[in-house]
mmCIF file of C-alpha atoms and ligand atoms in Angstrom:
data_model
loop_
_atom_site.group_PDB
_atom_site.id
_atom_site.type_symbol
_atom_site.label_atom_id
_atom_site.label_comp_id
_atom_site.label_asym_id
_atom_site.label_seq_id
_atom_site.Cartn_x
_atom_site.Cartn_y
_atom_site.Cartn_z
ATOM 1 C CA MET A 1199 -6.676 -32.374 -30.705
ATOM 2 C CA VAL A 1200 -6.807 -28.768 -31.856
ATOM 3 C CA ARG A 1201 -9.710 -28.074 -29.509
ATOM 4 C CA ALA A 1202 -7.891 -29.640 -26.531
ATOM 5 C CA GLY A 1203 -4.853 -27.461 -27.267
ATOM 6 C CA ALA A 1204 -6.967 -24.316 -27.471
ATOM 7 C CA VAL A 1205 -8.703 -25.130 -24.168
ATOM 8 C CA LYS A 1206 -5.334 -25.715 -22.541
ATOM 9 C CA ARG A 1207 -4.016 -22.398 -23.828
ATOM 10 C CA ALA A 1208 -7.162 -20.533 -22.738
ATOM 11 C CA THR A 1209 -6.928 -22.113 -19.262
ATOM 12 C CA LEU A 1210 -3.284 -21.092 -19.038
ATOM 13 C CA VAL A 1211 -4.021 -17.500 -20.085
ATOM 14 C CA ALA A 1212 -6.968 -17.266 -17.649
ATOM 15 C CA GLY A 1213 -4.761 -18.711 -14.883
ATOM 16 C CA VAL A 1214 -2.027 -16.144 -15.527
ATOM 17 C CA LEU A 1215 -4.546 -13.277 -15.643
ATOM 18 C CA LEU A 1216 -6.308 -14.372 -12.442
ATOM 19 C CA ALA A 1217 -2.983 -14.919 -10.670
ATOM 20 C CA GLY A 1218 -2.494 -11.163 -11.045
ATOM 21 C CA CYS A 1219 -5.531 -10.620 -8.804
ATOM 22 C CA THR A 1220 -4.040 -12.249 -5.693
ATOM 23 C CA GLY A 1221 -0.843 -11.699 -3.785
ATOM 24 C CA THR A 1222 0.706 -9.524 -1.128
ATOM 25 C CA GLN A 1223 0.160 -6.249 -2.986
ATOM 26 C CA SER A 1224 -3.315 -6.482 -4.479
ATOM 27 C CA ALA A 1225 -6.502 -4.556 -3.801
ATOM 28 C CA LEU A 1226 -8.370 -7.570 -5.248
ATOM 29 C CA ASP A 1227 -7.228 -9.864 -2.420
ATOM 30 C CA PRO A 1228 -8.428 -8.025 0.702
ATOM 31 C CA GLY A 1229 -6.985 -8.840 4.113
ATOM 32 C CA GLY A 1230 -8.909 -6.242 6.108
ATOM 33 C CA ASN A 1231 -12.294 -4.544 6.581
ATOM 34 C CA GLN A 1232 -11.519 -1.371 4.626
ATOM 35 C CA ALA A 1233 -10.051 -3.223 1.639
ATOM 36 C CA THR A 1234 -13.098 -5.537 1.601
ATOM 37 C CA THR A 1235 -15.466 -2.538 1.514
ATOM 38 C CA LEU A 1236 -13.512 -0.958 -1.341
ATOM 39 C CA LEU A 1237 -13.464 -4.207 -3.317
ATOM 40 C CA TRP A 1238 -17.241 -4.506 -2.912
ATOM 41 C CA LEU A 1239 -17.681 -0.960 -4.222
ATOM 42 C CA LEU A 1240 -15.296 -1.606 -7.105
ATOM 43 C CA GLY A 1241 -17.224 -4.761 -8.029
ATOM 44 C CA LEU A 1242 -20.565 -2.927 -8.033
ATOM 45 C CA MET A 1243 -19.204 -0.055 -10.155
ATOM 46 C CA LEU A 1244 -17.634 -2.541 -12.545
ATOM 47 C CA TRP A 1245 -20.932 -4.410 -13.050
ATOM 48 C CA VAL A 1246 -23.112 -1.296 -13.400
ATOM 49 C CA CYS A 1247 -20.676 0.525 -15.704
ATOM 50 C CA GLY A 1248 -20.017 -2.721 -17.623
ATOM 51 C CA ALA A 1249 -23.758 -3.141 -18.234
ATOM 52 C CA VAL A 1250 -24.084 0.493 -19.389
ATOM 53 C CA TYR A 1251 -21.086 0.060 -21.689
ATOM 54 C CA ALA A 1252 -22.525 -3.143 -23.169
ATOM 55 C CA LEU A 1253 -25.886 -1.419 -23.798
ATOM 56 C CA VAL A 1254 -24.272 1.612 -25.469
ATOM 57 C CA VAL A 1255 -21.995 -0.467 -27.697
ATOM 58 C CA GLY A 1256 -24.859 -2.880 -28.455
ATOM 59 C CA GLY A 1257 -27.088 0.070 -29.444
ATOM 60 C CA LEU A 1258 -24.352 1.487 -31.654
ATOM 61 C CA ILE A 1259 -23.808 -1.835 -33.439
ATOM 62 C CA TRP A 1260 -27.548 -2.254 -33.914
ATOM 63 C CA ALA A 1261 -27.849 1.280 -35.394
ATOM 64 C CA LEU A 1262 -24.917 0.700 -37.750
ATOM 65 C CA TRP A 1263 -26.316 -2.635 -38.880
ATOM 66 C CA ARG A 1264 -29.720 -1.077 -39.452
ATOM 67 C CA SER A 1265 -28.396 1.802 -41.541
ATOM 68 C CA TRP A 1266 -26.204 -0.608 -43.532
ATOM 69 C CA ARG A 1267 -29.235 -2.800 -44.316
ATOM 70 C CA ARG A 1268 -31.311 0.148 -45.391
ATOM 71 C CA LYS A 1269 -28.594 1.648 -47.543
ATOM 72 C CA GLY A 1270 -30.230 3.956 -50.063
ATOM 73 C CA ALA A 1271 -33.587 4.041 -48.277
ATOM 74 C CA ALA A 1272 -34.783 7.239 -46.613
ATOM 75 C CA ILE A 1273 -33.782 7.526 -42.927
ATOM 76 C CA GLY A 1274 -36.071 8.963 -40.232
ATOM 77 C CA GLY A 1275 -39.768 9.523 -40.446
ATOM 78 C CA PRO A 1276 -41.622 6.556 -39.018
ATOM 79 C CA THR A 1277 -39.150 5.859 -36.190
ATOM 80 C CA ASP A 1278 -39.844 9.149 -34.379
ATOM 81 C CA ALA A 1279 -42.656 7.644 -32.296
ATOM 82 C CA ARG A 1280 -40.350 4.857 -31.133
ATOM 83 C CA TRP A 1281 -37.749 7.357 -30.014
ATOM 84 C CA GLU A 1282 -40.352 9.167 -27.987
ATOM 85 C CA ARG A 1283 -40.982 5.949 -26.052
ATOM 86 C CA ALA A 1284 -37.308 4.946 -25.786
ATOM 87 C CA LEU A 1285 -35.915 8.238 -24.476
ATOM 88 C CA PRO A 1286 -37.741 8.301 -21.092
ATOM 89 C CA VAL A 1287 -36.762 4.656 -20.543
ATOM 90 C CA ALA A 1288 -33.096 5.470 -21.209
ATOM 91 C CA ALA A 1289 -33.213 8.577 -18.988
ATOM 92 C CA GLY A 1290 -34.870 6.574 -16.189
ATOM 93 C CA ALA A 1291 -32.223 3.843 -16.462
ATOM 94 C CA ILE A 1292 -29.447 6.452 -16.171
ATOM 95 C CA VAL A 1293 -31.023 8.025 -13.078
ATOM 96 C CA ILE A 1294 -31.459 4.610 -11.438
ATOM 97 C CA ALA A 1295 -27.857 3.551 -12.215
ATOM 98 C CA LEU A 1296 -26.439 6.828 -10.866
ATOM 99 C CA THR A 1297 -28.617 6.645 -7.745
ATOM 100 C CA VAL A 1298 -27.416 3.099 -7.051
ATOM 101 C CA LEU A 1299 -23.755 4.148 -7.433
ATOM 102 C CA VAL A 1300 -24.083 7.301 -5.315
ATOM 103 C CA THR A 1301 -25.924 5.410 -2.554
ATOM 104 C CA ALA A 1302 -23.335 2.610 -2.587
ATOM 105 C CA SER A 1303 -20.481 5.162 -2.398
ATOM 106 C CA PHE A 1304 -22.182 6.862 0.539
ATOM 107 C CA PHE A 1305 -22.506 3.622 2.506
ATOM 108 C CA ALA A 1306 -18.979 2.500 1.610
ATOM 109 C CA ASP A 1307 -17.663 5.832 2.884
ATOM 110 C CA ARG A 1308 -19.630 5.448 6.096
ATOM 111 C CA ALA A 1309 -18.172 1.962 6.572
ATOM 112 C CA LEU A 1310 -14.615 3.296 6.052
ATOM 113 C CA PHE A 1311 -15.122 5.944 8.730
ATOM 114 C CA ALA A 1312 -17.270 3.855 11.095
ATOM 115 C CA THR A 1313 -14.365 3.322 13.478
ATOM 116 C CA ARG A 1314 -13.626 7.042 13.782
ATOM 117 C CA GLY A 1315 -14.006 8.116 17.383
ATOM 118 C CA GLY A 1316 -13.763 4.580 18.749
ATOM 119 C CA PRO A 1317 -10.766 3.245 20.644
ATOM 120 C CA ALA A 1318 -7.858 2.594 18.364
ATOM 121 C CA LEU A 1319 -4.172 1.929 18.605
ATOM 122 C CA GLU A 1320 -2.370 5.008 17.333
ATOM 123 C CA VAL A 1321 0.595 4.696 14.990
ATOM 124 C CA ARG A 1322 2.376 7.595 13.346
ATOM 125 C CA VAL A 1323 3.755 6.969 9.871
ATOM 126 C CA THR A 1324 5.883 9.677 8.265
ATOM 127 C CA GLY A 1325 7.019 9.585 4.652
ATOM 128 C CA HIS A 1326 10.623 10.521 3.901
ATOM 129 C CA GLN A 1327 12.584 10.403 0.658
ATOM 130 C CA TRP A 1328 12.595 7.341 0.470
ATOM 131 C CA TRP A 1329 11.624 5.466 3.580
ATOM 132 C CA TRP A 1330 8.943 5.349 6.292
ATOM 133 C CA ARG A 1331 9.368 6.493 9.870
ATOM 134 C CA ILE A 1332 6.997 4.480 12.094
ATOM 135 C CA GLN A 1333 6.171 5.337 15.699
ATOM 136 C CA TYR A 1334 3.972 3.319 18.035
ATOM 137 C CA ARG A 1335 2.432 4.755 21.172
ATOM 138 C CA ASP A 1336 4.093 2.959 24.078
ATOM 139 C CA PRO A 1337 1.306 1.218 26.066
ATOM 140 C CA ALA A 1338 3.498 1.371 29.180
ATOM 141 C CA GLY A 1339 5.126 4.794 29.229
ATOM 142 C CA GLY A 1340 2.936 6.724 26.797
ATOM 143 C CA GLY A 1341 5.963 7.799 24.762
ATOM 144 C CA TRP A 1342 6.766 6.716 21.220
ATOM 145 C CA ILE A 1343 8.508 3.540 20.132
ATOM 146 C CA GLU A 1344 10.228 4.158 16.834
ATOM 147 C CA THR A 1345 11.013 1.799 13.995
ATOM 148 C CA ALA A 1346 11.149 2.096 10.213
ATOM 149 C CA ASN A 1347 9.914 0.502 7.000
ATOM 150 C CA GLU A 1348 8.040 -2.316 8.710
ATOM 151 C CA LEU A 1349 4.517 -1.933 10.026
ATOM 152 C CA HIS A 1350 3.033 -4.540 12.355
ATOM 153 C CA LEU A 1351 -0.739 -4.702 12.780
ATOM 154 C CA PRO A 1352 -2.642 -6.742 15.365
ATOM 155 C CA GLN A 1353 -5.291 -8.937 13.750
ATOM 156 C CA GLY A 1354 -8.863 -7.747 14.244
ATOM 157 C CA ARG A 1355 -7.988 -4.497 16.023
ATOM 158 C CA THR A 1356 -8.514 -1.057 14.534
ATOM 159 C CA VAL A 1357 -5.279 0.833 14.151
ATOM 160 C CA ARG A 1358 -5.322 4.577 13.569
ATOM 161 C CA LEU A 1359 -2.530 5.527 11.191
ATOM 162 C CA VAL A 1360 -1.616 9.182 11.577
ATOM 163 C CA LEU A 1361 0.071 10.045 8.304
ATOM 164 C CA GLY A 1362 2.503 12.874 7.664
ATOM 165 C CA ALA A 1363 5.457 13.737 5.445
ATOM 166 C CA ALA A 1364 8.842 15.213 6.191
ATOM 167 C CA ASP A 1365 9.848 16.564 2.791
ATOM 168 C CA VAL A 1366 7.571 16.118 -0.242
ATOM 169 C CA ILE A 1367 4.151 14.565 -0.815
ATOM 170 C CA HIS A 1368 4.078 10.784 -0.505
ATOM 171 C CA SER A 1369 1.108 8.446 -0.488
ATOM 172 C CA PHE A 1370 0.518 5.590 1.914
ATOM 173 C CA TRP A 1371 -0.882 2.522 0.218
ATOM 174 C CA VAL A 1372 -1.126 -1.076 1.415
ATOM 175 C CA PRO A 1373 -3.689 -2.358 -1.118
ATOM 176 C CA ASN A 1374 -4.605 -5.553 0.761
ATOM 177 C CA VAL A 1375 -5.427 -3.572 3.901
ATOM 178 C CA ALA A 1376 -6.977 -0.237 2.857
ATOM 179 C CA GLY A 1377 -7.193 2.429 0.202
ATOM 180 C CA LYS A 1378 -4.422 4.957 -0.378
ATOM 181 C CA LEU A 1379 -4.088 8.276 1.413
ATOM 182 C CA ASP A 1380 -1.694 11.144 0.704
ATOM 183 C CA MET A 1381 1.027 12.110 3.160
ATOM 184 C CA ILE A 1382 1.426 15.862 2.953
ATOM 185 C CA PRO A 1383 4.108 18.026 4.607
ATOM 186 C CA GLY A 1384 2.605 20.243 7.319
ATOM 187 C CA ARG A 1385 -0.633 18.305 7.405
ATOM 188 C CA THR A 1386 -1.956 15.250 9.197
ATOM 189 C CA ASN A 1387 -4.170 12.680 7.523
ATOM 190 C CA VAL A 1388 -5.798 9.858 9.426
ATOM 191 C CA LEU A 1389 -6.448 6.378 8.089
ATOM 192 C CA ASP A 1390 -8.147 3.698 10.171
ATOM 193 C CA VAL A 1391 -7.285 0.116 9.252
ATOM 194 C CA THR A 1392 -8.668 -3.132 10.630
ATOM 195 C CA ALA A 1393 -6.610 -6.048 9.348
ATOM 196 C CA ARG A 1394 -8.208 -9.498 9.361
ATOM 197 C CA LYS A 1395 -6.022 -11.925 7.439
ATOM 198 C CA LEU A 1396 -2.699 -12.974 8.969
ATOM 199 C CA GLY A 1397 0.449 -12.692 6.921
ATOM 200 C CA TRP A 1398 2.883 -10.389 5.176
ATOM 201 C CA TYR A 1399 1.754 -7.668 2.798
ATOM 202 C CA ARG A 1400 3.597 -5.124 0.723
ATOM 203 C CA GLY A 1401 2.866 -1.426 0.766
ATOM 204 C CA GLN A 1402 4.136 1.026 -1.798
ATOM 205 C CA CYS A 1403 4.376 4.796 -1.920
ATOM 206 C CA ALA A 1404 1.691 5.738 -4.436
ATOM 207 C CA GLU A 1405 2.641 9.341 -5.217
ATOM 208 C CA PHE A 1406 5.703 10.131 -7.305
ATOM 209 C CA CYS A 1407 8.180 11.604 -4.828
ATOM 210 C CA GLY A 1408 11.514 11.601 -6.605
ATOM 211 C CA THR A 1409 13.942 9.263 -8.315
ATOM 212 C CA GLN A 1410 13.616 6.430 -5.797
ATOM 213 C CA HIS A 1411 9.825 6.562 -5.482
ATOM 214 C CA ALA A 1412 9.626 2.989 -6.776
ATOM 215 C CA HIS A 1413 12.020 1.885 -4.017
ATOM 216 C CA MET A 1414 9.790 3.243 -1.270
ATOM 217 C CA ALA A 1415 8.132 0.030 -0.205
ATOM 218 C CA LEU A 1416 6.762 -0.973 3.163
ATOM 219 C CA ASP A 1417 6.647 -4.428 4.742
ATOM 220 C CA VAL A 1418 3.404 -5.006 6.622
ATOM 221 C CA LYS A 1419 2.826 -7.918 8.975
ATOM 222 C CA VAL A 1420 -0.606 -8.799 10.333
ATOM 223 C CA GLU A 1421 -0.172 -10.992 13.379
ATOM 224 C CA PRO A 1422 -2.258 -12.338 16.289
ATOM 225 C CA PRO A 1423 -2.697 -9.737 19.078
ATOM 226 C CA GLU A 1424 -0.453 -11.577 21.522
ATOM 227 C CA ALA A 1425 2.359 -11.867 18.951
ATOM 228 C CA PHE A 1426 1.913 -8.174 18.182
ATOM 229 C CA ARG A 1427 2.204 -7.256 21.866
ATOM 230 C CA ALA A 1428 5.376 -9.329 22.169
ATOM 231 C CA TRP A 1429 6.821 -7.661 19.063
ATOM 232 C CA LEU A 1430 6.010 -4.179 20.355
ATOM 233 C CA ALA A 1431 7.513 -4.974 23.760
ATOM 234 C CA ALA A 1432 10.688 -6.160 22.007
ATOM 235 C CA GLN A 1433 10.797 -2.979 19.897
ATOM 236 C CA ALA A 1434 10.546 -0.849 23.037
ATOM 237 C CA ILE A 1435 13.746 -2.307 24.472
ATOM 238 C CA ALA A 1436 16.923 -0.301 23.943
ATOM 239 C CA VAL A 1437 20.100 -2.204 23.165
ATOM 240 C CA VAL A 1438 22.360 -3.183 26.040
ATOM 241 C CA PRO A 1439 25.098 -0.560 26.273
ATOM 242 C CA PRO A 1440 27.324 -1.839 23.489
ATOM 243 C CA ALA A 1441 31.023 -2.251 23.578
ATOM 244 C CA GLY A 1442 33.389 -3.267 20.834
ATOM 245 C CA ARG A 1443 34.687 -1.970 17.569
ATOM 246 C CA GLY A 1444 31.422 -2.138 15.583
ATOM 247 C CA ALA A 1445 29.497 0.035 18.033
ATOM 248 C CA ALA A 1446 32.312 2.567 18.266
ATOM 249 C CA VAL A 1447 32.765 2.830 14.494
ATOM 250 C CA PHE A 1448 28.995 3.094 13.975
ATOM 251 C CA ALA A 1449 28.587 5.852 16.573
ATOM 252 C CA GLY A 1450 31.358 7.855 14.909
ATOM 253 C CA ALA A 1451 30.560 7.280 11.233
ATOM 254 C CA CYS A 1452 26.766 6.780 11.213
ATOM 255 C CA GLY A 1453 25.524 8.089 14.547
ATOM 256 C CA SER A 1454 24.789 11.620 13.364
ATOM 257 C CA CYS A 1455 22.026 10.275 11.052
ATOM 258 C CA HIS A 1456 20.834 7.072 12.734
ATOM 259 C CA THR A 1457 19.613 6.251 16.214
ATOM 260 C CA ILE A 1458 20.385 3.053 18.050
ATOM 261 C CA ARG A 1459 18.598 3.451 21.352
ATOM 262 C CA GLY A 1460 20.892 2.642 24.256
ATOM 263 C CA SER A 1461 24.021 3.605 22.322
ATOM 264 C CA ALA A 1462 25.794 6.878 21.533
ATOM 265 C CA ALA A 1463 24.160 6.985 18.070
ATOM 266 C CA ALA A 1464 21.212 9.387 18.237
ATOM 267 C CA GLY A 1465 20.804 10.910 14.744
ATOM 268 C CA ARG A 1466 17.322 11.656 13.453
ATOM 269 C CA ALA A 1467 17.859 12.117 9.706
ATOM 270 C CA GLY A 1468 17.683 8.416 8.792
ATOM 271 C CA PRO A 1469 15.787 5.354 10.003
ATOM 272 C CA ASP A 1470 16.026 4.204 13.616
ATOM 273 C CA LEU A 1471 18.206 1.073 13.526
ATOM 274 C CA THR A 1472 17.704 -0.177 17.099
ATOM 275 C CA HIS A 1473 16.267 -3.496 15.879
ATOM 276 C CA VAL A 1474 17.304 -3.348 12.236
ATOM 277 C CA ALA A 1475 18.277 -7.027 11.936
ATOM 278 C CA ALA A 1476 14.804 -8.102 13.068
ATOM 279 C CA ARG A 1477 13.273 -6.418 10.015
ATOM 280 C CA ARG A 1478 12.463 -8.257 6.866
ATOM 281 C CA SER A 1479 14.184 -5.894 4.454
ATOM 282 C CA LEU A 1480 16.663 -3.047 4.178
ATOM 283 C CA ALA A 1481 16.431 0.357 2.484
ATOM 284 C CA ALA A 1482 12.585 0.425 2.443
ATOM 285 C CA GLY A 1483 11.913 -2.950 0.848
ATOM 286 C CA THR A 1484 14.836 -2.752 -1.559
ATOM 287 C CA LEU A 1485 17.018 -5.585 -0.215
ATOM 288 C CA ALA A 1486 16.342 -8.661 1.915
ATOM 289 C CA THR A 1487 17.964 -8.419 5.345
ATOM 290 C CA THR A 1488 21.143 -10.451 4.973
ATOM 291 C CA ARG A 1489 24.638 -9.655 6.088
ATOM 292 C CA GLY A 1490 25.875 -9.462 2.504
ATOM 293 C CA ASN A 1491 23.130 -7.027 1.466
ATOM 294 C CA LEU A 1492 23.737 -4.910 4.550
ATOM 295 C CA GLN A 1493 27.446 -4.682 3.813
ATOM 296 C CA GLY A 1494 26.730 -3.863 0.168
ATOM 297 C CA TRP A 1495 24.240 -1.173 1.179
ATOM 298 C CA ILE A 1496 26.727 0.467 3.588
ATOM 299 C CA ALA A 1497 29.506 0.375 0.982
ATOM 300 C CA GLN A 1498 27.512 1.492 -2.081
ATOM 301 C CA PRO A 1499 24.154 3.051 -1.215
ATOM 302 C CA GLN A 1500 24.291 5.316 -4.274
ATOM 303 C CA ALA A 1501 24.761 2.312 -6.562
ATOM 304 C CA ILE A 1502 21.786 0.478 -5.057
ATOM 305 C CA LYS A 1503 19.465 3.466 -4.634
ATOM 306 C CA PRO A 1504 20.839 6.415 -6.658
ATOM 307 C CA GLY A 1505 19.881 9.732 -5.106
ATOM 308 C CA THR A 1506 19.307 8.367 -1.600
ATOM 309 C CA SER A 1507 20.258 10.707 1.240
ATOM 310 C CA MET A 1508 22.611 8.062 2.610
ATOM 311 C CA PRO A 1509 26.186 8.780 1.531
ATOM 312 C CA ALA A 1510 28.780 6.084 0.984
ATOM 313 C CA VAL A 1511 30.815 6.121 4.181
ATOM 314 C CA PRO A 1512 34.415 5.202 3.493
ATOM 315 C CA LEU A 1513 35.337 2.568 6.075
ATOM 316 C CA ALA A 1514 38.402 0.363 6.327
ATOM 317 C CA PRO A 1515 37.441 -3.259 5.496
ATOM 318 C CA ALA A 1516 37.887 -4.376 9.112
ATOM 319 C CA ASP A 1517 35.674 -1.496 10.317
ATOM 320 C CA ALA A 1518 32.971 -2.208 7.707
ATOM 321 C CA ASP A 1519 33.011 -5.821 8.811
ATOM 322 C CA ALA A 1520 32.709 -4.859 12.477
ATOM 323 C CA VAL A 1521 29.791 -2.476 11.760
ATOM 324 C CA ALA A 1522 27.949 -5.168 9.786
ATOM 325 C CA SER A 1523 28.438 -7.701 12.593
ATOM 326 C CA TYR A 1524 27.210 -5.164 15.134
ATOM 327 C CA LEU A 1525 24.072 -4.285 13.128
ATOM 328 C CA MET A 1526 23.223 -7.901 12.338
ATOM 329 C CA ASP A 1527 23.155 -8.534 16.107
ATOM 330 C CA LEU A 1528 20.492 -5.842 16.623
ATOM 331 C CA ARG A 1529 17.446 -8.086 16.675
HETATM 332 CU CU1 CUA B 584 7.278 8.480 -1.538
HETATM 333 CU CU2 CUA B 584 6.655 8.076 -3.804
#
């Protein structure tokens, strides 16, 4: 009975520990070529370094046990010849282990950059305190289609992410897709990603960038190429020239910071909201996109994300309601 209980507990603990390895934000559950390469390298390093660690600790325990057994006896002398044989073996093992790791790193690096120079879909991602500006090259016009906080990737196609920052250093990291890369003001870094596994993933800014660094998340969707094309075509469309109270209030109160293409709102300081209701979350992964959350965010941004650049805009209840209705229609 006791044994059965212990097995059950051990299984439960192992299950909980292993569950931490999968999920939408895990480098141990790759959904793309680059993440797979990195996981392979991590596994190799773990095994080689684990073996070295086991040998060192084993040797230490053996030495301690030996000296404990011989307590009082003279140490040294006859073992010198053995050391002379053991040292070259140990040195050789170290050289071999390091050579294996260096060679593996070299080939992993080559694999990560193998797509450089080939045809790729270009997407600009710019880090802001605390959200992501995302711009896709328009396949029709050649201009840029802008969105925010939600990155769509076509399955199986290499996408070139051109990373920059508008204010401080951020770091782009979608662990299931690729390794992290810094976003530095005044500099451009390039990250090629080839996503393979369909689904939603979660990215997270990986460089401390201020009080709301933890609330700088990114929704990533890997979808079939045809679904991606349809999504991009929908993103390219400006809204029909809006009429009504919501549009008018928005243009006056919010339009100096936010753009809604096709309307009078053309601000550049905050995220483009042309298709905001089609996104999965609000405020860079902080809230699910629901009408209630949207209204709460407009009324109390500083309570939800203290320090955010978005001020609380005092609106009459009827106006706040109209703005929320207007935004929730922007799909
Ligand atoms: Cu942006 Cu941390």
